[in-house]
PDB file of C-alpha atoms and ligand atoms in Angstrom:
ATOM      1  CA  MET A1493     -14.746 253.079-144.286  1.00 65.00           C
ATOM      2  CA  GLY A1494     -13.723 256.162-142.090  1.00 72.00           C
ATOM      3  CA  LEU A1495     -16.734 256.331-139.337  1.00 84.00           C
ATOM      4  CA  VAL A1496     -16.357 258.056-136.146  1.00 96.00           C
ATOM      5  CA  TYR A1497     -18.671 257.415-133.130  1.00 98.00           C
ATOM      6  CA  ILE A1498     -19.604 260.503-131.225  1.00 97.00           C
ATOM      7  CA  ASN A1499     -21.999 260.425-128.372  1.00 95.00           C
ATOM      8  CA  GLY A1500     -24.152 257.478-129.831  1.00 95.00           C
ATOM      9  CA  GLU A1501     -24.214 258.483-133.444  1.00 96.00           C
ATOM     10  CA  LEU A1502     -22.076 256.986-136.129  1.00 96.00           C
ATOM     11  CA  VAL A1503     -20.832 259.871-138.539  1.00 95.00           C
ATOM     12  CA  PRO A1504     -18.526 259.858-141.691  1.00 92.00           C
ATOM     13  CA  LYS A1505     -15.063 260.961-140.726  1.00 90.00           C
ATOM     14  CA  GLU A1506     -15.327 264.311-142.700  1.00 91.00           C
ATOM     15  CA  GLU A1507     -18.281 265.152-140.411  1.00 92.00           C
ATOM     16  CA  ALA A1508     -16.881 264.239-137.263  1.00 93.00           C
ATOM     17  CA  LYS A1509     -16.643 267.385-135.349  1.00 94.00           C
ATOM     18  CA  ILE A1510     -16.508 268.649-131.885  1.00 95.00           C
ATOM     19  CA  SER A1511     -16.483 272.106-130.162  1.00 97.00           C
ATOM     20  CA  VAL A1512     -13.369 274.205-130.166  1.00 97.00           C
ATOM     21  CA  PHE A1513     -14.372 275.173-126.533  1.00 97.00           C
ATOM     22  CA  ASP A1514     -13.983 271.343-125.407  1.00 98.00           C
ATOM     23  CA  HIS A1515     -11.705 271.182-122.392  1.00 98.00           C
ATOM     24  CA  GLY A1516     -10.090 268.256-124.351  1.00 98.00           C
ATOM     25  CA  LEU A1517      -8.699 270.638-127.028  1.00 98.00           C
ATOM     26  CA  LEU A1518      -8.333 273.614-124.469  1.00 98.00           C
ATOM     27  CA  TYR A1519      -6.357 271.931-121.828  1.00 98.00           C
ATOM     28  CA  GLY A1520      -5.834 268.317-122.817  1.00 98.00           C
ATOM     29  CA  ASP A1521      -8.540 267.532-120.178  1.00 98.00           C
ATOM     30  CA  GLY A1522      -9.584 264.022-120.912  1.00 98.00           C
ATOM     31  CA  ILE A1523      -8.554 260.501-121.149  1.00 98.00           C
ATOM     32  CA  PHE A1524      -8.100 257.821-123.787  1.00 98.00           C
ATOM     33  CA  GLU A1525      -7.360 254.158-124.839  1.00 98.00           C
ATOM     34  CA  GLY A1526      -5.730 252.691-127.806  1.00 98.00           C
ATOM     35  CA  ILE A1527      -7.129 249.479-128.629  1.00 98.00           C
ATOM     36  CA  ARG A1528      -6.472 246.584-131.255  1.00 97.00           C
ATOM     37  CA  VAL A1529      -8.485 244.430-133.072  1.00 97.00           C
ATOM     38  CA  TYR A1530      -6.902 240.913-133.613  1.00 97.00           C
ATOM     39  CA  ASN A1531      -8.703 237.907-135.486  1.00 96.00           C
ATOM     40  CA  GLY A1532     -11.782 239.921-135.465  1.00 95.00           C
ATOM     41  CA  HIS A1533     -11.878 240.455-131.528  1.00 98.00           C
ATOM     42  CA  ILE A1534     -11.317 243.504-129.524  1.00 98.00           C
ATOM     43  CA  PHE A1535      -8.063 242.611-127.923  1.00 98.00           C
ATOM     44  CA  HIS A1536      -8.314 242.638-123.960  1.00 98.00           C
ATOM     45  CA  ILE A1537     -11.475 244.895-124.107  1.00 98.00           C
ATOM     46  CA  ASN A1538     -12.083 244.210-120.277  1.00 98.00           C
ATOM     47  CA  ALA A1539      -8.596 245.601-119.357  1.00 98.00           C
ATOM     48  CA  HIS A1540      -8.795 248.501-121.610  1.00 98.00           C
ATOM     49  CA  VAL A1541     -12.380 249.536-120.400  1.00 98.00           C
ATOM     50  CA  ASP A1542     -11.350 249.049-116.828  1.00 98.00           C
ATOM     51  CA  ARG A1543      -8.254 251.130-117.320  1.00 98.00           C
ATOM     52  CA  LEU A1544     -10.271 253.958-119.080  1.00 98.00           C
ATOM     53  CA  PHE A1545     -12.641 253.883-116.222  1.00 98.00           C
ATOM     54  CA  ASN A1546      -9.983 254.299-113.634  1.00 98.00           C
ATOM     55  CA  SER A1547      -8.403 257.002-115.743  1.00 98.00           C
ATOM     56  CA  ALA A1548     -11.640 258.880-115.428  1.00 98.00           C
ATOM     57  CA  LYS A1549     -12.115 258.446-111.766  1.00 98.00           C
ATOM     58  CA  ALA A1550      -8.511 259.622-111.160  1.00 98.00           C
ATOM     59  CA  ILE A1551      -9.284 263.183-112.825  1.00 98.00           C
ATOM     60  CA  ASN A1552     -12.973 262.995-111.381  1.00 98.00           C
ATOM     61  CA  LEU A1553     -14.661 262.740-114.826  1.00 98.00           C
ATOM     62  CA  GLU A1554     -17.861 260.844-114.866  1.00 97.00           C
ATOM     63  CA  ILE A1555     -18.149 258.847-118.057  1.00 98.00           C
ATOM     64  CA  PRO A1556     -21.977 259.147-118.907  1.00 96.00           C
ATOM     65  CA  ILE A1557     -22.437 255.552-120.115  1.00 97.00           C
ATOM     66  CA  SER A1558     -21.719 252.328-118.558  1.00 98.00           C
ATOM     67  CA  LYS A1559     -18.831 249.881-119.100  1.00 98.00           C
ATOM     68  CA  SER A1560     -20.959 247.366-121.205  1.00 98.00           C
ATOM     69  CA  GLU A1561     -22.346 250.377-123.157  1.00 98.00           C
ATOM     70  CA  ILE A1562     -18.922 251.407-123.958  1.00 98.00           C
ATOM     71  CA  LYS A1563     -18.094 247.899-125.028  1.00 98.00           C
ATOM     72  CA  GLU A1564     -21.193 247.663-127.189  1.00 98.00           C
ATOM     73  CA  ALA A1565     -20.166 250.962-128.809  1.00 98.00           C
ATOM     74  CA  LEU A1566     -16.668 249.743-129.573  1.00 98.00           C
ATOM     75  CA  ASN A1567     -17.946 246.622-130.991  1.00 97.00           C
ATOM     76  CA  LYS A1568     -20.531 248.518-133.251  1.00 97.00           C
ATOM     77  CA  THR A1569     -18.033 251.191-134.533  1.00 97.00           C
ATOM     78  CA  VAL A1570     -15.559 248.345-135.449  1.00 97.00           C
ATOM     79  CA  LYS A1571     -18.254 246.527-137.122  1.00 96.00           C
ATOM     80  CA  ALA A1572     -19.357 249.706-139.124  1.00 95.00           C
ATOM     81  CA  SER A1573     -15.832 250.503-140.210  1.00 94.00           C
ATOM     82  CA  GLU A1574     -15.548 247.471-142.307  1.00 93.00           C
ATOM     83  CA  LEU A1575     -11.867 247.437-141.587  1.00 93.00           C
ATOM     84  CA  ASP A1576      -9.862 244.183-141.173  1.00 93.00           C
ATOM     85  CA  ASP A1577      -8.300 244.187-137.767  1.00 93.00           C
ATOM     86  CA  PRO A1578      -8.109 248.046-137.210  1.00 95.00           C
ATOM     87  CA  TYR A1579      -7.010 250.211-134.373  1.00 96.00           C
ATOM     88  CA  ILE A1580      -9.392 251.802-132.020  1.00 97.00           C
ATOM     89  CA  ARG A1581      -8.935 255.137-130.365  1.00 98.00           C
ATOM     90  CA  LEU A1582     -11.377 255.722-127.638  1.00 98.00           C
ATOM     91  CA  VAL A1583     -11.347 259.327-126.275  1.00 98.00           C
ATOM     92  CA  ILE A1584     -13.284 260.888-123.651  1.00 98.00           C
ATOM     93  CA  THR A1585     -13.208 264.677-123.213  1.00 98.00           C
ATOM     94  CA  ARG A1586     -14.221 266.627-120.365  1.00 98.00           C
ATOM     95  CA  GLY A1587     -16.668 268.295-122.857  1.00 98.00           C
ATOM     96  CA  GLU A1588     -17.563 271.966-123.958  1.00 97.00           C
ATOM     97  CA  GLY A1589     -16.852 274.360-121.276  1.00 97.00           C
ATOM     98  CA  THR A1590     -16.067 278.167-121.216  1.00 95.00           C
ATOM     99  CA  LEU A1591     -12.641 279.742-121.447  1.00 96.00           C
ATOM    100  CA  GLY A1592     -10.962 279.002-117.919  1.00 95.00           C
ATOM    101  CA  LEU A1593      -9.894 275.989-116.412  1.00 95.00           C
ATOM    102  CA  ASP A1594     -12.907 275.079-113.994  1.00 96.00           C
ATOM    103  CA  PRO A1595     -14.238 271.584-115.224  1.00 96.00           C
ATOM    104  CA  ARG A1596     -17.418 272.280-113.442  1.00 95.00           C
ATOM    105  CA  LYS A1597     -18.393 274.675-116.552  1.00 95.00           C
ATOM    106  CA  CYS A1598     -18.232 271.531-118.825  1.00 97.00           C
ATOM    107  CA  ALA A1599     -21.771 270.456-119.788  1.00 89.00           C
ATOM    108  CA  LYS A1600     -21.111 266.883-120.524  1.00 95.00           C
ATOM    109  CA  PRO A1601     -17.962 264.586-121.419  1.00 98.00           C
ATOM    110  CA  GLN A1602     -17.717 263.687-125.054  1.00 98.00           C
ATOM    111  CA  ILE A1603     -17.495 260.108-126.081  1.00 98.00           C
ATOM    112  CA  ILE A1604     -15.517 259.610-129.065  1.00 98.00           C
ATOM    113  CA  ILE A1605     -14.420 256.295-130.956  1.00 98.00           C
ATOM    114  CA  ILE A1606     -12.284 256.723-134.058  1.00 97.00           C
ATOM    115  CA  VAL A1607     -11.685 253.343-135.999  1.00 96.00           C
ATOM    116  CA  ASP A1608      -8.554 253.355-138.481  1.00 93.00           C
ATOM    117  CA  LYS A1609      -5.293 251.507-139.352  1.00 90.00           C
ATOM    118  CA  ILE A1610      -2.084 251.890-137.373  1.00 84.00           C
ATOM    119  CA  GLN A1611       1.419 250.714-138.170  1.00 80.00           C
ATOM    120  CA  LEU A1612       4.223 252.243-136.225  1.00 79.00           C
ATOM    121  CA  TYR A1613       7.137 250.337-137.326  1.00 89.00           C
ATOM    122  CA  SER A1614       7.872 248.467-140.495  1.00 91.00           C
ATOM    123  CA  GLU A1615       8.450 244.417-140.454  1.00 91.00           C
ATOM    124  CA  GLU A1616      12.155 245.343-141.477  1.00 93.00           C
ATOM    125  CA  LEU A1617      12.427 247.019-137.909  1.00 94.00           C
ATOM    126  CA  TYR A1618      11.182 244.211-136.180  1.00 94.00           C
ATOM    127  CA  LYS A1619      13.789 241.936-137.695  1.00 94.00           C
ATOM    128  CA  LYS A1620      16.675 244.539-136.904  1.00 96.00           C
ATOM    129  CA  GLY A1621      15.562 246.203-133.839  1.00 97.00           C
ATOM    130  CA  LEU A1622      15.267 249.855-132.690  1.00 98.00           C
ATOM    131  CA  ASN A1623      17.969 252.448-132.131  1.00 98.00           C
ATOM    132  CA  THR A1624      17.053 254.348-128.994  1.00 98.00           C
ATOM    133  CA  ALA A1625      18.313 257.204-126.728  1.00 98.00           C
ATOM    134  CA  ILE A1626      17.816 257.914-123.018  1.00 98.00           C
ATOM    135  CA  VAL A1627      16.352 261.404-123.350  1.00 98.00           C
ATOM    136  CA  SER A1628      16.795 264.181-120.750  1.00 98.00           C
ATOM    137  CA  THR A1629      12.866 265.031-120.426  1.00 98.00           C
ATOM    138  CA  ILE A1630      11.986 263.075-117.205  1.00 98.00           C
ATOM    139  CA  ARG A1631       8.741 261.198-117.142  1.00 98.00           C
ATOM    140  CA  ASN A1632       5.884 263.221-115.378  1.00 98.00           C
ATOM    141  CA  HIS A1633       6.204 262.857-111.429  1.00 97.00           C
ATOM    142  CA  TYR A1634       3.379 260.713-110.015  1.00 96.00           C
ATOM    143  CA  GLU A1635       2.345 263.463-107.732  1.00 96.00           C
ATOM    144  CA  ALA A1636       2.288 265.808-110.756  1.00 96.00           C
ATOM    145  CA  LEU A1637       0.298 263.834-113.323  1.00 97.00           C
ATOM    146  CA  ASN A1638       0.368 260.183-112.672  1.00 98.00           C
ATOM    147  CA  PRO A1639       1.594 258.118-115.749  1.00 98.00           C
ATOM    148  CA  ARG A1640      -1.049 255.627-114.741  1.00 98.00           C
ATOM    149  CA  ILE A1641      -3.711 258.037-116.090  1.00 98.00           C
ATOM    150  CA  LYS A1642      -3.918 257.565-119.829  1.00 98.00           C
ATOM    151  CA  SER A1643      -4.551 261.429-120.300  1.00 98.00           C
ATOM    152  CA  LEU A1644      -5.136 263.429-123.358  1.00 98.00           C
ATOM    153  CA  ASN A1645      -2.002 265.575-122.288  1.00 97.00           C
ATOM    154  CA  TYR A1646       0.762 263.752-124.017  1.00 98.00           C
ATOM    155  CA  LEU A1647       3.165 266.731-123.751  1.00 98.00           C
ATOM    156  CA  ASN A1648       5.475 265.202-121.463  1.00 98.00           C
ATOM    157  CA  ASN A1649       5.765 262.226-124.064  1.00 98.00           C
ATOM    158  CA  ILE A1650       5.941 264.725-127.057  1.00 98.00           C
ATOM    159  CA  LEU A1651       8.928 266.646-125.520  1.00 98.00           C
ATOM    160  CA  ALA A1652      10.842 263.323-125.207  1.00 98.00           C
ATOM    161  CA  LYS A1653       9.804 262.338-128.626  1.00 98.00           C
ATOM    162  CA  ILE A1654      11.237 265.582-130.099  1.00 98.00           C
ATOM    163  CA  GLN A1655      14.504 264.894-128.408  1.00 98.00           C
ATOM    164  CA  CYS A1656      14.554 261.484-129.956  1.00 97.00           C
ATOM    165  CA  ALA A1657      13.930 262.970-133.248  1.00 96.00           C
ATOM    166  CA  ALA A1658      16.781 265.343-132.824  1.00 97.00           C
ATOM    167  CA  PHE A1659      19.031 262.450-131.887  1.00 97.00           C
ATOM    168  CA  ASN A1660      17.473 260.615-135.201  1.00 97.00           C
ATOM    169  CA  LYS A1661      16.677 257.695-133.079  1.00 97.00           C
ATOM    170  CA  ASP A1662      13.485 255.369-133.171  1.00 96.00           C
ATOM    171  CA  GLU A1663      12.438 255.917-129.716  1.00 97.00           C
ATOM    172  CA  GLY A1664      13.213 257.533-126.783  1.00 98.00           C
ATOM    173  CA  ILE A1665      13.695 256.265-123.143  1.00 98.00           C
ATOM    174  CA  MET A1666      12.694 258.250-120.220  1.00 98.00           C
ATOM    175  CA  LEU A1667      14.039 257.887-116.661  1.00 98.00           C
ATOM    176  CA  ASN A1668      11.992 259.361-113.568  1.00 98.00           C
ATOM    177  CA  LYS A1669      12.898 262.234-111.170  1.00 98.00           C
ATOM    178  CA  ASP A1670      15.316 259.748-109.277  1.00 98.00           C
ATOM    179  CA  GLY A1671      17.202 258.529-112.474  1.00 98.00           C
ATOM    180  CA  LEU A1672      15.125 255.311-112.516  1.00 98.00           C
ATOM    181  CA  VAL A1673      14.087 253.814-115.902  1.00 98.00           C
ATOM    182  CA  ALA A1674      10.454 254.615-116.347  1.00 98.00           C
ATOM    183  CA  GLU A1675       9.164 253.846-119.828  1.00 98.00           C
ATOM    184  CA  CYS A1676       9.350 255.196-123.522  1.00 98.00           C
ATOM    185  CA  THR A1677       7.195 257.832-124.958  1.00 98.00           C
ATOM    186  CA  GLY A1678       4.523 255.184-126.213  1.00 97.00           C
ATOM    187  CA  ASP A1679       5.565 251.982-124.661  1.00 98.00           C
ATOM    188  CA  ASN A1680       6.765 249.934-121.934  1.00 98.00           C
ATOM    189  CA  ILE A1681      10.333 248.752-121.513  1.00 98.00           C
ATOM    190  CA  PHE A1682      12.012 245.333-120.520  1.00 99.00           C
ATOM    191  CA  ILE A1683      15.352 243.938-120.372  1.00 98.00           C
ATOM    192  CA  VAL A1684      16.679 240.442-120.127  1.00 98.00           C
ATOM    193  CA  LYS A1685      19.540 239.581-118.001  1.00 98.00           C
ATOM    194  CA  ASP A1686      20.816 236.210-117.200  1.00 98.00           C
ATOM    195  CA  SER A1687      17.650 234.717-119.010  1.00 98.00           C
ATOM    196  CA  VAL A1688      15.363 236.753-116.229  1.00 98.00           C
ATOM    197  CA  VAL A1689      13.070 239.138-117.971  1.00 98.00           C
ATOM    198  CA  ILE A1690      12.829 242.594-115.940  1.00 99.00           C
ATOM    199  CA  THR A1691      10.652 245.452-116.232  1.00 98.00           C
ATOM    200  CA  PRO A1692      10.355 248.483-114.016  1.00 98.00           C
ATOM    201  CA  PRO A1693       7.357 248.532-111.465  1.00 98.00           C
ATOM    202  CA  THR A1694       4.168 250.647-111.607  1.00 96.00           C
ATOM    203  CA  SER A1695       6.007 252.863-108.809  1.00 97.00           C
ATOM    204  CA  ALA A1696       8.687 254.156-111.179  1.00 98.00           C
ATOM    205  CA  GLY A1697       5.944 256.078-112.483  1.00 98.00           C
ATOM    206  CA  ILE A1698       4.703 254.350-115.828  1.00 98.00           C
ATOM    207  CA  LEU A1699       1.412 253.457-117.631  1.00 98.00           C
ATOM    208  CA  LEU A1700       0.385 249.892-116.450  1.00 98.00           C
ATOM    209  CA  GLY A1701       0.627 248.714-120.015  1.00 98.00           C
ATOM    210  CA  ILE A1702      -1.969 246.068-121.141  1.00 98.00           C
ATOM    211  CA  THR A1703       0.750 244.857-123.687  1.00 98.00           C
ATOM    212  CA  ARG A1704       3.237 244.602-120.752  1.00 98.00           C
ATOM    213  CA  ASN A1705       0.872 242.392-118.786  1.00 98.00           C
ATOM    214  CA  THR A1706       0.415 240.068-121.705  1.00 98.00           C
ATOM    215  CA  ILE A1707       3.992 239.611-122.366  1.00 98.00           C
ATOM    216  CA  ILE A1708       4.704 239.023-118.641  1.00 98.00           C
ATOM    217  CA  ASP A1709       1.950 236.246-119.091  1.00 98.00           C
ATOM    218  CA  LEU A1710       3.414 234.763-122.178  1.00 98.00           C
ATOM    219  CA  ALA A1711       7.004 234.852-120.708  1.00 98.00           C
ATOM    220  CA  ARG A1712       5.767 233.091-117.394  1.00 98.00           C
ATOM    221  CA  GLU A1713       3.951 230.437-119.552  1.00 98.00           C
ATOM    222  CA  LYS A1714       6.984 229.647-121.275  1.00 97.00           C
ATOM    223  CA  GLY A1715       8.613 229.084-117.795  1.00 98.00           C
ATOM    224  CA  ILE A1716      10.901 232.302-118.009  1.00 98.00           C
ATOM    225  CA  GLU A1717      11.449 234.234-114.852  1.00 98.00           C
ATOM    226  CA  VAL A1718       9.961 237.614-114.745  1.00 98.00           C
ATOM    227  CA  LYS A1719      10.644 240.231-112.234  1.00 98.00           C
ATOM    228  CA  GLU A1720       9.356 243.824-111.832  1.00 98.00           C
ATOM    229  CA  MET A1721      12.326 245.700-110.642  1.00 98.00           C
ATOM    230  CA  ASP A1722      13.801 249.265-110.434  1.00 98.00           C
ATOM    231  CA  LEU A1723      16.326 249.737-113.525  1.00 98.00           C
ATOM    232  CA  THR A1724      19.090 252.301-113.755  1.00 98.00           C
ATOM    233  CA  ARG A1725      20.724 253.559-117.123  1.00 98.00           C
ATOM    234  CA  TYR A1726      23.716 250.751-116.055  1.00 98.00           C
ATOM    235  CA  ASP A1727      20.972 248.139-116.030  1.00 98.00           C
ATOM    236  CA  LEU A1728      19.934 249.133-119.719  1.00 98.00           C
ATOM    237  CA  TYR A1729      23.378 249.673-121.032  1.00 98.00           C
ATOM    238  CA  THR A1730      24.608 246.023-119.647  1.00 98.00           C
ATOM    239  CA  ALA A1731      21.585 244.044-120.571  1.00 98.00           C
ATOM    240  CA  ASP A1732      21.580 240.844-122.567  1.00 98.00           C
ATOM    241  CA  GLU A1733      18.617 241.925-124.539  1.00 98.00           C
ATOM    242  CA  CYS A1734      16.127 244.872-124.211  1.00 98.00           C
ATOM    243  CA  PHE A1735      12.602 245.114-125.706  1.00 98.00           C
ATOM    244  CA  LEU A1736       9.537 247.490-125.853  1.00 98.00           C
ATOM    245  CA  THR A1737       6.117 246.467-125.736  1.00 98.00           C
ATOM    246  CA  GLY A1738       2.819 248.504-126.508  1.00 98.00           C
ATOM    247  CA  THR A1739      -0.462 248.549-128.364  1.00 97.00           C
ATOM    248  CA  ALA A1740       0.848 250.076-131.334  1.00 94.00           C
ATOM    249  CA  ALA A1741       4.344 248.682-131.438  1.00 95.00           C
ATOM    250  CA  GLN A1742       3.307 245.154-129.866  1.00 96.00           C
ATOM    251  CA  ILE A1743       6.654 243.720-129.004  1.00 97.00           C
ATOM    252  CA  ILE A1744       9.956 245.140-130.517  1.00 98.00           C
ATOM    253  CA  SER A1745      13.364 244.751-129.876  1.00 98.00           C
ATOM    254  CA  VAL A1746      16.054 247.548-129.019  1.00 98.00           C
ATOM    255  CA  VAL A1747      19.299 246.995-130.509  1.00 98.00           C
ATOM    256  CA  THR A1748      21.146 250.231-129.308  1.00 98.00           C
ATOM    257  CA  ILE A1749      20.750 252.647-126.439  1.00 98.00           C
ATOM    258  CA  ASP A1750      22.627 255.952-126.783  1.00 97.00           C
ATOM    259  CA  ASP A1751      24.723 254.347-129.578  1.00 97.00           C
ATOM    260  CA  LEU A1752      25.774 251.651-127.302  1.00 98.00           C
ATOM    261  CA  LYS A1753      25.063 248.188-128.762  1.00 98.00           C
ATOM    262  CA  ILE A1754      22.790 245.936-126.561  1.00 98.00           C
ATOM    263  CA  ALA A1755      25.060 242.537-126.310  1.00 94.00           C
ATOM    264  CA  ASP A1756      25.688 241.829-129.869  1.00 94.00           C
ATOM    265  CA  GLY A1757      23.563 244.648-131.196  1.00 95.00           C
ATOM    266  CA  VAL A1758      21.095 242.172-132.790  1.00 96.00           C
ATOM    267  CA  PRO A1759      17.569 241.091-131.377  1.00 97.00           C
ATOM    268  CA  GLY A1760      17.899 238.779-128.630  1.00 97.00           C
ATOM    269  CA  LYS A1761      16.442 235.192-128.496  1.00 97.00           C
ATOM    270  CA  ILE A1762      14.287 235.653-125.767  1.00 98.00           C
ATOM    271  CA  THR A1763      12.821 238.659-127.378  1.00 98.00           C
ATOM    272  CA  LEU A1764      12.217 236.980-130.559  1.00 97.00           C
ATOM    273  CA  SER A1765      10.533 234.188-128.823  1.00 97.00           C
ATOM    274  CA  LEU A1766       7.989 236.254-127.071  1.00 98.00           C
ATOM    275  CA  LEU A1767       7.498 238.262-130.631  1.00 97.00           C
ATOM    276  CA  ASP A1768       6.603 234.721-132.005  1.00 97.00           C
ATOM    277  CA  ALA A1769       4.359 233.871-128.949  1.00 98.00           C
ATOM    278  CA  PHE A1770       2.661 237.188-129.190  1.00 98.00           C
ATOM    279  CA  ARG A1771       1.912 236.829-132.882  1.00 97.00           C
ATOM    280  CA  ASN A1772       0.592 233.368-132.330  1.00 98.00           C
ATOM    281  CA  LEU A1773      -1.578 234.734-129.420  1.00 98.00           C
ATOM    282  CA  ILE A1774      -3.116 237.491-131.855  1.00 97.00           C
ATOM    283  CA  SER A1775      -3.686 235.191-134.866  1.00 97.00           C
ATOM    284  CA  ASN A1776      -5.654 232.875-132.828  1.00 96.00           C
ATOM    285  CA  TYR A1777      -7.345 235.504-130.277  1.00 97.00           C
ATOM    286  CA  ALA A1778     -10.816 234.496-129.628  1.00 97.00           C
ATOM    287  CA  GLY A1779     -11.944 237.446-127.858  1.00 96.00           C
ATOM    288  CA  GLU A1780     -13.672 237.874-124.225  1.00 91.00           C
ATOM    289  CA  LYS A1781     -17.179 238.412-122.933  1.00 76.00           C
TER     290      LYS A1781
HETATM  291  N1  PXG B2289       3.539 253.858-121.884  1.00 58.97           N
HETATM  292  C1  PXG B2289       2.844 254.790-122.569  1.00 58.97           C
HETATM  293  C2  PXG B2289       3.273 256.160-122.064  1.00 58.97           C
HETATM  294  C3  PXG B2289       1.838 254.785-123.508  1.00 58.97           C
HETATM  295  O1  PXG B2289       1.255 255.801-124.169  1.00 58.97           O
HETATM  296  C4  PXG B2289       2.140 252.307-123.213  1.00 58.97           C
HETATM  297  C5  PXG B2289       3.196 252.492-122.277  1.00 58.97           C
HETATM  298  C6  PXG B2289       1.746 250.841-123.629  1.00 58.97           C
HETATM  299  O2  PXG B2289       0.517 250.454-123.297  1.00 58.97           O
HETATM  300  P1  PXG B2289      -0.221 249.377-123.889  1.00 58.97           P
HETATM  301  O3  PXG B2289      -1.507 249.423-122.974  1.00 58.97           O
HETATM  302  O4  PXG B2289      -0.667 249.964-125.055  1.00 58.97           O
HETATM  303  O5  PXG B2289       0.485 248.270-123.881  1.00 58.97           O
HETATM  304  C7  PXG B2289       1.451 253.402-124.038  1.00 58.97           C
HETATM  305  C8  PXG B2289       0.442 253.303-124.912  1.00 58.97           C
HETATM  306  C9  PXG B2289       0.348 255.895-130.453  1.00 58.97           C
HETATM  307  C10 PXG B2289      -0.239 254.817-129.458  1.00 58.97           C
HETATM  308  O6  PXG B2289      -0.527 256.312-131.189  1.00 58.97           O
HETATM  309  C11 PXG B2289       0.507 254.929-128.321  1.00 58.97           C
HETATM  310  C12 PXG B2289      -0.078 253.974-127.423  1.00 58.97           C
HETATM  311  C13 PXG B2289      -1.006 253.101-127.485  1.00 58.97           C
HETATM  312  C14 PXG B2289      -1.575 252.937-128.826  1.00 58.97           C
HETATM  313  C15 PXG B2289      -1.233 253.748-129.929  1.00 58.97           C
HETATM  314  O7  PXG B2289       1.413 256.260-130.725  1.00 58.97           O
HETATM  315  N2  PXG B2289       0.681 253.993-125.794  1.00 58.97           N
END
């Protein structure tokens, strides 16, 4: 059922409306989280809510309800949706204001929870892997808009996605202003080299992905060495394997970058074993308090 939570009320999706004077719409002034439900439980609810509150703090936005009230609202909206293991979009906008940037003129933040289905990639693509390109749009500089803030302003990523679509590729890889690998438009990136799993550190200017952390834990549990290390274009081209992680994509192999094959151009063994481990984790997921 299409239900949306707005500031404590559950309303049918056709009736879910906010003001055109909301600074979330006018300026992208707000934050969000994309969250999944697995096996009937909200996946890593605490990490998502903590990241949301950190994003809020970083943009000086005071969320008008507590972390436990947000968690309650998430659970209530999921339950009311009657959808089987849906996707949750939790959005906090600066709220209704006047024309003009000043956030002090916004009365109160709006809390919106949309519960729906999401499927980014077909099962076939999980088996075949993605074709990608390194785009020329660089990831936001951390002193301009830190990518650790999951803000409502995704134009940096959308510009990258437009380039990736022009190249007819499945995903775009973004470098930072120093030419170091950052992340993709909506996913974190990993390579495997000599059986070591490597991913850029947060200092490269990336979102600290919750799936990224889950995959790091799963790899370490399997006895695989994991390093957070700066990577260059060269490291991507010469990797043994490459894969992406994200709430929507889960974990998916990359088989070409800029039309160059990664190793043999088929999903790698470690990537596939981590996909298997991730699927096993979510199908038995028991939730957290
Ligand atoms: N980097 C960026 C820029 C993202 O937007 C990730 C990494 C992965 O983070 P998580 O915590 O999800 O592992 C994201 C997340 C969508 C969609 O609608 C995008 C994300 C999450 C959910 C849905 O395309 N991006």
